[in-house]
mmCIF file of C-alpha atoms and ligand atoms in Angstrom:
data_model
loop_
_atom_site.group_PDB
_atom_site.id
_atom_site.type_symbol
_atom_site.label_atom_id
_atom_site.label_comp_id
_atom_site.label_asym_id
_atom_site.label_seq_id
_atom_site.Cartn_x
_atom_site.Cartn_y
_atom_site.Cartn_z
ATOM 1 C CA UNK A 1 124.916 74.953 42.767
ATOM 2 C CA UNK A 2 126.265 77.613 40.243
ATOM 3 C CA UNK A 3 125.285 79.032 36.479
ATOM 4 C CA UNK A 4 128.090 76.263 34.501
ATOM 5 C CA UNK A 5 126.408 73.219 36.909
ATOM 6 C CA UNK A 6 122.511 75.115 35.454
ATOM 7 C CA UNK A 7 124.001 75.353 30.979
ATOM 8 C CA UNK A 8 124.517 70.966 31.664
ATOM 9 C CA UNK A 9 121.178 70.284 33.393
ATOM 10 C CA UNK A 10 119.550 72.483 29.999
ATOM 11 C CA UNK A 11 122.170 70.738 27.810
ATOM 12 C CA UNK A 12 121.848 67.399 30.076
ATOM 13 C CA UNK A 13 117.762 67.974 29.946
ATOM 14 C CA UNK A 14 118.094 68.530 25.715
ATOM 15 C CA UNK A 15 119.981 65.142 25.003
ATOM 16 C CA UNK A 16 117.181 63.642 27.723
ATOM 17 C CA UNK A 17 114.284 64.694 25.500
ATOM 18 C CA UNK A 18 115.924 64.591 22.035
ATOM 19 C CA UNK A 19 117.093 60.663 22.924
ATOM 20 C CA UNK A 20 114.363 59.077 23.548
ATOM 21 C CA UNK A 21 112.630 61.334 21.306
ATOM 22 C CA UNK A 22 114.486 59.598 19.041
ATOM 23 C CA UNK A 23 114.700 55.923 21.071
ATOM 24 C CA UNK A 24 110.631 56.114 20.420
ATOM 25 C CA UNK A 25 109.947 56.591 16.952
ATOM 26 C CA UNK A 26 112.794 54.193 16.501
ATOM 27 C CA UNK A 27 111.491 52.067 18.291
ATOM 28 C CA UNK A 28 107.991 52.073 16.486
ATOM 29 C CA UNK A 29 108.952 52.820 13.297
ATOM 30 C CA UNK A 30 111.066 49.672 13.579
ATOM 31 C CA UNK A 31 107.569 47.621 14.862
ATOM 32 C CA UNK A 32 106.548 45.303 11.388
ATOM 33 C CA UNK A 33 103.596 42.970 11.986
ATOM 34 C CA UNK A 34 103.162 39.977 9.638
ATOM 35 C CA UNK A 35 99.471 39.154 10.202
ATOM 36 C CA UNK A 36 96.925 42.047 10.387
ATOM 37 C CA UNK A 37 94.364 41.303 13.088
ATOM 38 C CA UNK A 38 91.270 39.824 12.130
ATOM 39 C CA UNK A 39 89.309 43.512 13.951
ATOM 40 C CA UNK A 40 90.618 45.381 11.358
ATOM 41 C CA UNK A 41 91.033 42.666 8.218
ATOM 42 C CA UNK A 42 90.057 43.984 4.592
ATOM 43 C CA UNK A 43 90.894 47.550 6.172
ATOM 44 C CA UNK A 44 94.082 47.565 3.578
ATOM 45 C CA UNK A 45 94.868 45.686 0.270
ATOM 46 C CA UNK A 46 97.604 43.780 -0.211
ATOM 47 C CA UNK A 47 99.036 46.859 -1.895
ATOM 48 C CA UNK A 48 97.370 50.408 -0.206
ATOM 49 C CA UNK A 49 99.298 48.754 2.384
ATOM 50 C CA UNK A 50 103.031 48.414 1.311
ATOM 51 C CA UNK A 51 101.271 52.527 0.601
ATOM 52 C CA UNK A 52 100.546 52.259 4.396
ATOM 53 C CA UNK A 53 103.586 51.072 5.146
ATOM 54 C CA UNK A 54 105.874 53.377 2.794
ATOM 55 C CA UNK A 55 104.353 56.306 4.278
ATOM 56 C CA UNK A 56 104.577 56.095 7.803
ATOM 57 C CA UNK A 57 108.423 55.336 5.713
ATOM 58 C CA UNK A 58 108.655 58.476 4.536
ATOM 59 C CA UNK A 59 106.908 60.175 7.583
ATOM 60 C CA UNK A 60 110.155 58.808 10.662
ATOM 61 C CA UNK A 61 112.703 60.202 7.812
ATOM 62 C CA UNK A 62 111.638 63.465 7.299
ATOM 63 C CA UNK A 63 110.819 63.603 11.740
ATOM 64 C CA UNK A 64 113.809 62.347 12.648
ATOM 65 C CA UNK A 65 116.020 64.310 9.404
ATOM 66 C CA UNK A 66 113.753 67.736 10.784
ATOM 67 C CA UNK A 67 113.877 66.769 14.858
ATOM 68 C CA UNK A 68 118.252 66.463 14.463
ATOM 69 C CA UNK A 69 118.378 69.800 12.973
ATOM 70 C CA UNK A 70 116.473 71.564 14.737
ATOM 71 C CA UNK A 71 118.321 70.062 18.643
ATOM 72 C CA UNK A 72 122.063 70.902 16.480
ATOM 73 C CA UNK A 73 120.714 74.256 15.963
ATOM 74 C CA UNK A 74 119.862 74.588 19.420
ATOM 75 C CA UNK A 75 122.596 73.122 20.244
ATOM 76 C CA UNK A 76 124.787 75.088 18.377
ATOM 77 C CA UNK A 77 123.263 78.515 19.384
ATOM 78 C CA UNK A 78 123.711 77.834 23.202
ATOM 79 C CA UNK A 79 127.276 76.310 23.118
ATOM 80 C CA UNK A 80 127.469 80.181 22.051
ATOM 81 C CA UNK A 81 126.191 82.258 23.716
ATOM 82 C CA UNK A 82 124.162 82.901 20.858
ATOM 83 C CA UNK A 83 120.762 84.369 23.288
ATOM 84 C CA UNK A 84 123.040 86.159 25.759
ATOM 85 C CA UNK A 85 124.936 87.927 22.219
ATOM 86 C CA UNK A 86 120.762 88.470 20.840
ATOM 87 C CA UNK A 87 120.138 89.836 24.884
ATOM 88 C CA UNK A 88 123.192 92.212 24.413
ATOM 89 C CA UNK A 89 121.476 93.956 21.071
ATOM 90 C CA UNK A 90 118.549 94.726 22.485
ATOM 91 C CA UNK A 91 119.399 96.351 25.285
ATOM 92 C CA UNK A 92 121.561 98.862 23.098
ATOM 93 C CA UNK A 93 118.913 98.783 20.551
ATOM 94 C CA UNK A 94 116.383 100.059 23.561
ATOM 95 C CA UNK A 95 116.021 100.627 26.911
ATOM 96 C CA UNK A 96 112.236 99.905 27.910
ATOM 97 C CA UNK A 97 112.033 96.580 29.634
ATOM 98 C CA UNK A 98 108.668 95.322 28.410
ATOM 99 C CA UNK A 99 109.516 95.746 24.536
ATOM 100 C CA UNK A 100 113.302 94.531 25.022
ATOM 101 C CA UNK A 101 111.779 91.195 26.124
ATOM 102 C CA UNK A 102 108.457 91.636 23.005
ATOM 103 C CA UNK A 103 111.584 92.011 19.986
ATOM 104 C CA UNK A 104 113.609 89.214 21.607
ATOM 105 C CA UNK A 105 110.326 86.780 21.575
ATOM 106 C CA UNK A 106 109.617 88.985 17.673
ATOM 107 C CA UNK A 107 113.353 87.323 17.132
ATOM 108 C CA UNK A 108 113.712 84.422 18.321
ATOM 109 C CA UNK A 109 109.474 84.241 16.570
ATOM 110 C CA UNK A 110 111.019 84.672 13.390
ATOM 111 C CA UNK A 111 113.601 82.536 13.566
ATOM 112 C CA UNK A 112 112.617 79.928 13.870
ATOM 113 C CA UNK A 113 109.836 80.037 11.235
ATOM 114 C CA UNK A 114 112.865 80.712 8.988
ATOM 115 C CA UNK A 115 114.128 77.063 9.694
ATOM 116 C CA UNK A 116 111.184 75.284 9.857
ATOM 117 C CA UNK A 117 109.008 76.818 6.683
ATOM 118 C CA UNK A 118 111.614 74.381 4.306
ATOM 119 C CA UNK A 119 110.167 71.219 5.989
ATOM 120 C CA UNK A 120 106.776 72.790 6.438
ATOM 121 C CA UNK A 121 107.459 73.219 3.001
ATOM 122 C CA UNK A 122 108.816 69.530 1.587
ATOM 123 C CA UNK A 123 106.214 68.011 4.145
ATOM 124 C CA UNK A 124 103.248 69.309 2.185
ATOM 125 C CA UNK A 125 104.118 69.720 -1.334
ATOM 126 C CA UNK A 126 106.207 66.566 -1.588
ATOM 127 C CA UNK A 127 105.430 63.401 1.011
ATOM 128 C CA UNK A 128 101.217 64.527 2.090
ATOM 129 C CA UNK A 129 101.665 65.625 -2.164
ATOM 130 C CA UNK A 130 103.588 62.520 -3.571
ATOM 131 C CA UNK A 131 100.977 60.076 -1.828
ATOM 132 C CA UNK A 132 97.351 62.106 -2.981
ATOM 133 C CA UNK A 133 97.112 63.707 0.307
ATOM 134 C CA UNK A 134 97.771 67.268 -0.638
ATOM 135 C CA UNK A 135 94.682 70.359 -1.663
ATOM 136 C CA UNK A 136 97.102 72.811 -1.315
ATOM 137 C CA UNK A 137 97.499 75.307 -3.185
ATOM 138 C CA UNK A 138 100.390 77.583 -2.280
ATOM 139 C CA UNK A 139 99.006 80.564 -2.660
ATOM 140 C CA UNK A 140 96.486 79.303 -0.109
ATOM 141 C CA UNK A 141 99.736 78.168 2.098
ATOM 142 C CA UNK A 142 101.650 81.514 1.395
ATOM 143 C CA UNK A 143 98.292 83.613 2.614
ATOM 144 C CA UNK A 144 98.234 80.608 5.306
ATOM 145 C CA UNK A 145 101.359 81.788 6.648
ATOM 146 C CA UNK A 146 100.325 85.831 6.226
ATOM 147 C CA UNK A 147 97.489 85.047 8.361
ATOM 148 C CA UNK A 148 99.382 82.784 11.132
ATOM 149 C CA UNK A 149 101.895 85.632 11.585
ATOM 150 C CA UNK A 150 99.381 88.835 12.167
ATOM 151 C CA UNK A 151 97.277 87.108 14.216
ATOM 152 C CA UNK A 152 101.098 86.111 16.029
ATOM 153 C CA UNK A 153 101.338 89.203 16.039
ATOM 154 C CA UNK A 154 98.609 91.582 16.712
ATOM 155 C CA UNK A 155 97.001 88.389 19.849
ATOM 156 C CA UNK A 156 100.096 87.437 20.888
ATOM 157 C CA UNK A 157 101.823 90.883 21.074
ATOM 158 C CA UNK A 158 99.690 92.833 23.221
ATOM 159 C CA UNK A 159 99.159 89.395 25.545
ATOM 160 C CA UNK A 160 102.493 89.175 25.778
ATOM 161 C CA UNK A 161 103.423 93.321 26.595
ATOM 162 C CA UNK A 162 100.271 92.807 29.054
ATOM 163 C CA UNK A 163 101.967 90.066 31.172
ATOM 164 C CA UNK A 164 105.827 91.484 30.460
ATOM 165 C CA UNK A 165 104.087 94.784 31.835
ATOM 166 C CA UNK A 166 102.889 92.836 35.279
ATOM 167 C CA UNK A 167 106.025 90.801 35.488
ATOM 168 C CA UNK A 168 108.151 94.553 35.210
ATOM 169 C CA UNK A 169 105.294 96.645 38.051
ATOM 170 C CA UNK A 170 103.680 93.276 39.913
ATOM 171 C CA UNK A 171 107.092 92.279 42.026
ATOM 172 C CA UNK A 172 106.336 88.868 44.134
ATOM 173 C CA UNK A 173 102.388 88.935 43.551
ATOM 174 C CA UNK A 174 103.504 89.035 39.723
ATOM 175 C CA UNK A 175 102.233 85.174 38.793
ATOM 176 C CA UNK A 176 98.754 85.680 40.395
ATOM 177 C CA UNK A 177 98.317 87.997 37.946
ATOM 178 C CA UNK A 178 99.770 86.633 34.773
ATOM 179 C CA UNK A 179 97.384 83.613 36.165
ATOM 180 C CA UNK A 180 94.072 85.602 36.026
ATOM 181 C CA UNK A 181 95.418 87.546 32.203
ATOM 182 C CA UNK A 182 96.205 84.418 30.262
ATOM 183 C CA UNK A 183 93.355 81.885 31.969
ATOM 184 C CA UNK A 184 90.515 84.745 31.442
ATOM 185 C CA UNK A 185 93.064 84.682 27.678
ATOM 186 C CA UNK A 186 92.585 80.876 27.710
ATOM 187 C CA UNK A 187 89.403 80.824 28.737
ATOM 188 C CA UNK A 188 88.221 83.920 25.892
ATOM 189 C CA UNK A 189 89.658 81.379 22.879
ATOM 190 C CA UNK A 190 87.421 78.182 24.181
ATOM 191 C CA UNK A 191 85.359 79.908 23.678
ATOM 192 C CA UNK A 192 85.608 81.957 20.388
ATOM 193 C CA UNK A 193 87.772 80.460 18.887
ATOM 194 C CA UNK A 194 86.004 78.611 16.316
ATOM 195 C CA UNK A 195 83.565 81.284 15.714
ATOM 196 C CA UNK A 196 85.935 84.401 15.670
ATOM 197 C CA UNK A 197 90.027 83.468 14.785
ATOM 198 C CA UNK A 198 89.381 79.531 12.229
ATOM 199 C CA UNK A 199 87.068 81.791 10.113
ATOM 200 C CA UNK A 200 90.157 83.316 8.546
ATOM 201 C CA UNK A 201 91.048 80.087 6.938
ATOM 202 C CA UNK A 202 87.501 78.059 6.685
ATOM 203 C CA UNK A 203 84.557 78.070 5.444
ATOM 204 C CA UNK A 204 82.240 77.118 8.183
ATOM 205 C CA UNK A 205 78.213 76.416 6.232
ATOM 206 C CA UNK A 206 74.592 75.068 8.577
ATOM 207 C CA UNK A 207 73.760 71.789 7.159
ATOM 208 C CA UNK A 208 72.963 71.090 3.462
ATOM 209 C CA UNK A 209 69.154 70.031 2.970
ATOM 210 C CA UNK A 210 68.679 66.576 2.913
ATOM 211 C CA UNK A 211 68.878 62.917 3.459
ATOM 212 C CA UNK A 212 72.624 63.558 6.254
ATOM 213 C CA UNK A 213 71.098 66.710 8.087
ATOM 214 C CA UNK A 214 67.884 64.803 8.432
ATOM 215 C CA UNK A 215 69.255 62.062 10.111
ATOM 216 C CA UNK A 216 71.660 64.742 11.865
ATOM 217 C CA UNK A 217 68.093 65.522 13.354
ATOM 218 C CA UNK A 218 66.481 63.201 13.978
ATOM 219 C CA UNK A 219 69.119 62.126 15.948
ATOM 220 C CA UNK A 220 70.486 65.955 17.411
ATOM 221 C CA UNK A 221 66.257 66.060 18.670
ATOM 222 C CA UNK A 222 67.069 62.471 20.612
ATOM 223 C CA UNK A 223 70.504 63.252 22.161
ATOM 224 C CA UNK A 224 69.702 66.972 22.522
ATOM 225 C CA UNK A 225 72.235 68.725 20.967
ATOM 226 C CA UNK A 226 71.021 72.174 18.885
ATOM 227 C CA UNK A 227 71.273 70.982 15.352
ATOM 228 C CA UNK A 228 72.322 75.016 14.829
ATOM 229 C CA UNK A 229 75.143 73.767 16.863
ATOM 230 C CA UNK A 230 76.422 71.558 13.621
ATOM 231 C CA UNK A 231 78.623 72.962 11.258
ATOM 232 C CA UNK A 232 80.672 72.219 8.046
ATOM 233 C CA UNK A 233 83.548 73.287 6.706
ATOM 234 C CA UNK A 234 85.600 72.999 3.618
ATOM 235 C CA UNK A 235 87.925 70.748 4.726
ATOM 236 C CA UNK A 236 89.062 70.073 1.354
ATOM 237 C CA UNK A 237 91.221 72.401 0.534
ATOM 238 C CA UNK A 238 93.887 71.676 1.944
ATOM 239 C CA UNK A 239 94.421 67.693 2.604
ATOM 240 C CA UNK A 240 91.713 64.396 1.721
ATOM 241 C CA UNK A 241 91.636 63.643 5.206
ATOM 242 C CA UNK A 242 89.039 62.988 7.308
ATOM 243 C CA UNK A 243 88.403 64.494 10.316
ATOM 244 C CA UNK A 244 85.099 66.277 12.966
ATOM 245 C CA UNK A 245 85.695 67.763 15.492
ATOM 246 C CA UNK A 246 83.621 69.761 18.924
ATOM 247 C CA UNK A 247 84.705 73.458 20.317
ATOM 248 C CA UNK A 248 83.562 75.710 22.694
ATOM 249 C CA UNK A 249 81.368 76.773 25.895
ATOM 250 C CA UNK A 250 78.107 76.992 27.385
ATOM 251 C CA UNK A 251 76.096 79.009 24.006
ATOM 252 C CA UNK A 252 79.688 79.118 21.858
ATOM 253 C CA UNK A 253 79.314 75.384 22.273
ATOM 254 C CA UNK A 254 79.751 74.234 18.094
ATOM 255 C CA UNK A 255 80.553 70.917 15.859
ATOM 256 C CA UNK A 256 82.593 71.057 12.826
ATOM 257 C CA UNK A 257 82.204 68.320 10.439
ATOM 258 C CA UNK A 258 84.890 69.096 7.732
ATOM 259 C CA UNK A 259 83.101 67.787 4.085
ATOM 260 C CA UNK A 260 85.994 65.059 2.777
ATOM 261 C CA UNK A 261 84.149 62.882 6.422
ATOM 262 C CA UNK A 262 80.937 63.588 4.965
ATOM 263 C CA UNK A 263 82.100 62.371 0.951
ATOM 264 C CA UNK A 264 83.836 59.600 2.310
ATOM 265 C CA UNK A 265 81.210 58.039 5.741
ATOM 266 C CA UNK A 266 77.663 56.910 4.943
ATOM 267 C CA UNK A 267 75.104 58.061 6.630
ATOM 268 C CA UNK A 268 74.723 56.210 9.923
ATOM 269 C CA UNK A 269 78.553 56.247 10.149
ATOM 270 C CA UNK A 270 78.073 60.277 10.343
ATOM 271 C CA UNK A 271 75.727 60.436 12.681
ATOM 272 C CA UNK A 272 78.117 57.812 15.341
ATOM 273 C CA UNK A 273 80.736 60.542 14.371
ATOM 274 C CA UNK A 274 78.371 63.224 15.428
ATOM 275 C CA UNK A 275 76.953 61.289 17.582
ATOM 276 C CA UNK A 276 80.834 60.797 19.336
ATOM 277 C CA UNK A 277 81.502 64.728 19.159
ATOM 278 C CA UNK A 278 78.791 65.114 21.368
ATOM 279 C CA UNK A 279 79.081 62.781 24.212
ATOM 280 C CA UNK A 280 82.331 65.195 24.067
ATOM 281 C CA UNK A 281 80.366 67.785 24.693
ATOM 282 C CA UNK A 282 77.158 66.153 26.805
ATOM 283 C CA UNK A 283 80.845 65.242 29.701
ATOM 284 C CA UNK A 284 81.825 67.758 29.015
ATOM 285 C CA UNK A 285 85.306 66.785 28.578
ATOM 286 C CA UNK A 286 85.867 70.574 26.071
ATOM 287 C CA UNK A 287 85.418 72.506 30.273
ATOM 288 C CA UNK A 288 87.857 69.305 31.911
ATOM 289 C CA UNK A 289 90.169 70.436 30.048
ATOM 290 C CA UNK A 290 89.929 74.289 30.037
ATOM 291 C CA UNK A 291 90.293 74.406 33.664
ATOM 292 C CA UNK A 292 92.783 71.244 33.892
ATOM 293 C CA UNK A 293 94.806 73.459 31.423
ATOM 294 C CA UNK A 294 94.147 76.691 33.838
ATOM 295 C CA UNK A 295 95.327 74.967 36.996
ATOM 296 C CA UNK A 296 98.208 73.852 35.104
ATOM 297 C CA UNK A 297 98.973 77.706 34.052
ATOM 298 C CA UNK A 298 99.009 79.002 38.227
ATOM 299 C CA UNK A 299 100.904 75.923 39.214
ATOM 300 C CA UNK A 300 103.451 76.782 36.124
ATOM 301 C CA UNK A 301 103.684 81.256 36.694
ATOM 302 C CA UNK A 302 103.970 80.031 40.159
ATOM 303 C CA UNK A 303 106.978 78.798 40.141
ATOM 304 C CA UNK A 304 109.041 80.769 37.392
ATOM 305 C CA UNK A 305 107.751 83.687 40.090
ATOM 306 C CA UNK A 306 109.328 81.677 42.524
ATOM 307 C CA UNK A 307 112.635 81.297 40.377
ATOM 308 C CA UNK A 308 113.256 83.445 37.411
ATOM 309 C CA UNK A 309 114.213 86.571 39.938
ATOM 310 C CA UNK A 310 117.230 84.026 40.056
ATOM 311 C CA UNK A 311 120.983 85.471 38.815
ATOM 312 C CA UNK A 312 121.651 82.292 38.360
ATOM 313 C CA UNK A 313 119.331 81.353 35.819
ATOM 314 C CA UNK A 314 120.566 83.848 33.102
ATOM 315 C CA UNK A 315 123.630 83.603 33.643
ATOM 316 C CA UNK A 316 123.070 79.890 33.328
ATOM 317 C CA UNK A 317 122.632 80.901 29.302
ATOM 318 C CA UNK A 318 125.615 83.997 28.980
ATOM 319 C CA UNK A 319 123.346 86.714 30.400
ATOM 320 C CA UNK A 320 124.174 89.066 33.598
ATOM 321 C CA UNK A 321 121.384 90.831 34.866
ATOM 322 C CA UNK A 322 118.923 88.902 34.706
ATOM 323 C CA UNK A 323 115.094 90.174 32.863
ATOM 324 C CA UNK A 324 112.010 88.310 32.298
ATOM 325 C CA UNK A 325 112.799 86.804 28.146
ATOM 326 C CA UNK A 326 116.391 85.653 29.196
ATOM 327 C CA UNK A 327 114.990 83.724 32.596
ATOM 328 C CA UNK A 328 111.490 82.627 31.327
ATOM 329 C CA UNK A 329 113.530 80.598 28.518
ATOM 330 C CA UNK A 330 116.133 79.565 30.955
ATOM 331 C CA UNK A 331 112.860 77.818 33.045
ATOM 332 C CA UNK A 332 111.038 77.086 30.098
ATOM 333 C CA UNK A 333 113.825 74.566 29.938
ATOM 334 C CA UNK A 334 114.328 73.474 33.250
ATOM 335 C CA UNK A 335 111.243 73.090 33.314
ATOM 336 C CA UNK A 336 110.118 70.005 30.160
ATOM 337 C CA UNK A 337 110.697 67.091 32.740
ATOM 338 C CA UNK A 338 107.657 67.882 35.200
ATOM 339 C CA UNK A 339 105.780 68.658 31.687
ATOM 340 C CA UNK A 340 106.256 66.191 29.739
ATOM 341 C CA UNK A 341 105.700 64.092 33.130
ATOM 342 C CA UNK A 342 102.575 66.848 33.124
ATOM 343 C CA UNK A 343 101.530 65.624 29.316
ATOM 344 C CA UNK A 344 101.780 62.426 29.756
ATOM 345 C CA UNK A 345 98.785 62.375 31.941
ATOM 346 C CA UNK A 346 96.784 64.269 29.889
ATOM 347 C CA UNK A 347 97.065 62.263 26.251
ATOM 348 C CA UNK A 348 96.100 59.101 29.466
ATOM 349 C CA UNK A 349 93.005 61.213 29.317
ATOM 350 C CA UNK A 350 92.681 62.165 26.259
ATOM 351 C CA UNK A 351 92.467 59.189 24.982
ATOM 352 C CA UNK A 352 89.897 57.548 28.018
ATOM 353 C CA UNK A 353 87.068 61.183 27.079
ATOM 354 C CA UNK A 354 88.167 59.283 23.761
ATOM 355 C CA UNK A 355 86.626 55.490 24.454
ATOM 356 C CA UNK A 356 84.584 57.497 26.823
ATOM 357 C CA UNK A 357 82.859 59.816 23.298
ATOM 358 C CA UNK A 358 82.570 56.005 21.824
ATOM 359 C CA UNK A 359 80.466 54.735 24.967
ATOM 360 C CA UNK A 360 78.286 57.353 24.391
ATOM 361 C CA UNK A 361 78.054 56.945 20.778
ATOM 362 C CA UNK A 362 76.640 53.338 22.327
ATOM 363 C CA UNK A 363 73.884 54.160 24.100
ATOM 364 C CA UNK A 364 71.831 54.989 20.530
ATOM 365 C CA UNK A 365 73.149 51.614 18.847
ATOM 366 C CA UNK A 366 75.699 53.761 16.764
ATOM 367 C CA UNK A 367 78.596 51.128 17.507
ATOM 368 C CA UNK A 368 78.145 49.420 14.316
ATOM 369 C CA UNK A 369 78.087 52.521 12.600
ATOM 370 C CA UNK A 370 81.857 54.212 13.929
ATOM 371 C CA UNK A 371 83.697 51.454 13.563
ATOM 372 C CA UNK A 372 82.441 51.522 10.136
ATOM 373 C CA UNK A 373 82.721 55.085 10.019
ATOM 374 C CA UNK A 374 86.522 55.116 12.120
ATOM 375 C CA UNK A 375 87.798 52.293 9.601
ATOM 376 C CA UNK A 376 86.969 54.063 6.584
ATOM 377 C CA UNK A 377 88.432 57.765 7.651
ATOM 378 C CA UNK A 378 91.875 55.186 8.866
ATOM 379 C CA UNK A 379 92.348 53.035 5.149
ATOM 380 C CA UNK A 380 92.025 56.795 3.748
ATOM 381 C CA UNK A 381 94.291 59.022 6.150
ATOM 382 C CA UNK A 382 97.057 55.642 5.426
ATOM 383 C CA UNK A 383 96.636 55.185 9.549
ATOM 384 C CA UNK A 384 99.211 53.283 11.841
ATOM 385 C CA UNK A 385 97.368 50.003 12.941
ATOM 386 C CA UNK A 386 99.914 49.082 14.691
ATOM 387 C CA UNK A 387 102.186 51.045 16.177
ATOM 388 C CA UNK A 388 104.050 50.362 18.868
ATOM 389 C CA UNK A 389 102.743 50.754 22.464
ATOM 390 C CA UNK A 390 105.337 52.782 23.770
ATOM 391 C CA UNK A 391 104.384 55.217 22.064
ATOM 392 C CA UNK A 392 101.402 55.539 21.530
ATOM 393 C CA UNK A 393 102.117 55.850 25.359
ATOM 394 C CA UNK A 394 103.641 58.722 24.861
ATOM 395 C CA UNK A 395 102.824 60.708 21.982
ATOM 396 C CA UNK A 396 99.119 59.578 21.163
ATOM 397 C CA UNK A 397 95.799 61.852 22.122
ATOM 398 C CA UNK A 398 93.882 59.119 20.385
ATOM 399 C CA UNK A 399 93.280 55.376 21.614
ATOM 400 C CA UNK A 400 95.215 53.376 18.629
ATOM 401 C CA UNK A 401 91.988 51.437 16.418
ATOM 402 C CA UNK A 402 91.451 48.090 17.405
ATOM 403 C CA UNK A 403 91.786 49.110 20.831
ATOM 404 C CA UNK A 404 89.344 51.715 20.203
ATOM 405 C CA UNK A 405 87.261 48.992 17.837
ATOM 406 C CA UNK A 406 88.020 46.383 20.601
ATOM 407 C CA UNK A 407 86.370 48.363 23.991
ATOM 408 C CA UNK A 408 82.719 49.648 20.788
ATOM 409 C CA UNK A 409 82.348 45.195 20.875
ATOM 410 C CA UNK A 410 82.858 45.093 24.401
ATOM 411 C CA UNK A 411 80.338 47.877 25.364
ATOM 412 C CA UNK A 412 77.789 45.701 22.734
HETATM 413 ZN ZN1 ZN B 501 87.195 62.401 20.124
#
């Protein structure tokens, strides 16, 4: 096998992934259901169903356009040895290896943000706006962008610099050191993201006194979860869509309810959603998710450590002296099929966890309330009630509404 073969393997992998994704999107978009299943009757009236279908179509065409553009861009760059050209500029600019890799990723990061920016603007201010979801003002949109960029520079930059520095000094144990650093960082972020990073974007406040707080307090006592760990977040600042999530580990655990959820749902439905989130905590889903991620990262870094020094990888992208950034880029693409399969297992596990958290809520006789809450959330978000089973299998982190309702009814 020579470097040209590897180049065509890279092209083949990217093309196969692109084609497969488009095929799934196409199947999902084409699936039209004439009769709504009885469990879901009443969620959409005729007018709202039409609106939902239009929303689905608009998102499909928009997604197709954006994916075709990014696929074409990467193909043009690869066939013109764009990464090699960028690399030679950077090598001429500085001889510091760590700085070379940092500059390389920074330039690629900026370029890909510039390419995705018009799509992000269109998606938010045209599509989401047209269907009445968007609440972001241009000012918040720009501020969000600046904050995210600063975070990548201030947090991502030093972390990456440390890993690259380790690569340049640690030799064959690089993977082990990098694994320790990255795992430590991942565990820290899992614990502190909601208390340190999220406040830069959203305000989180304790529950206000009143009927809802009383109901949630009564339930928290029953479930053995401290009320201090429940927060309300101003999700309505960006979108009308409702949500709730559990995050953190140990003492840093926290359940966040969007204010939109509190506005849209009845009290008992909110309690049921909260019970579902407490279920994720009691069943240790975040802990297992973090550990699985850490293990996966170990495997990736080990394999990466074995092959990154091979000049074939760099030569496949037109670079003759191997270096960290070209190696990781080629490796990242070659690894896609493995991460694709790993991703399938992760989504299966995630859907299993959702069923388990629903079942936890059912233990407190909250099944009906949960069904009511989920129906309202889906209806207000114009969710696709009948996605294609293949699409669900590969992409859905949560089971579709119909399957969740059926599972909840089975428990009762
Ligand atoms: Zn969940």
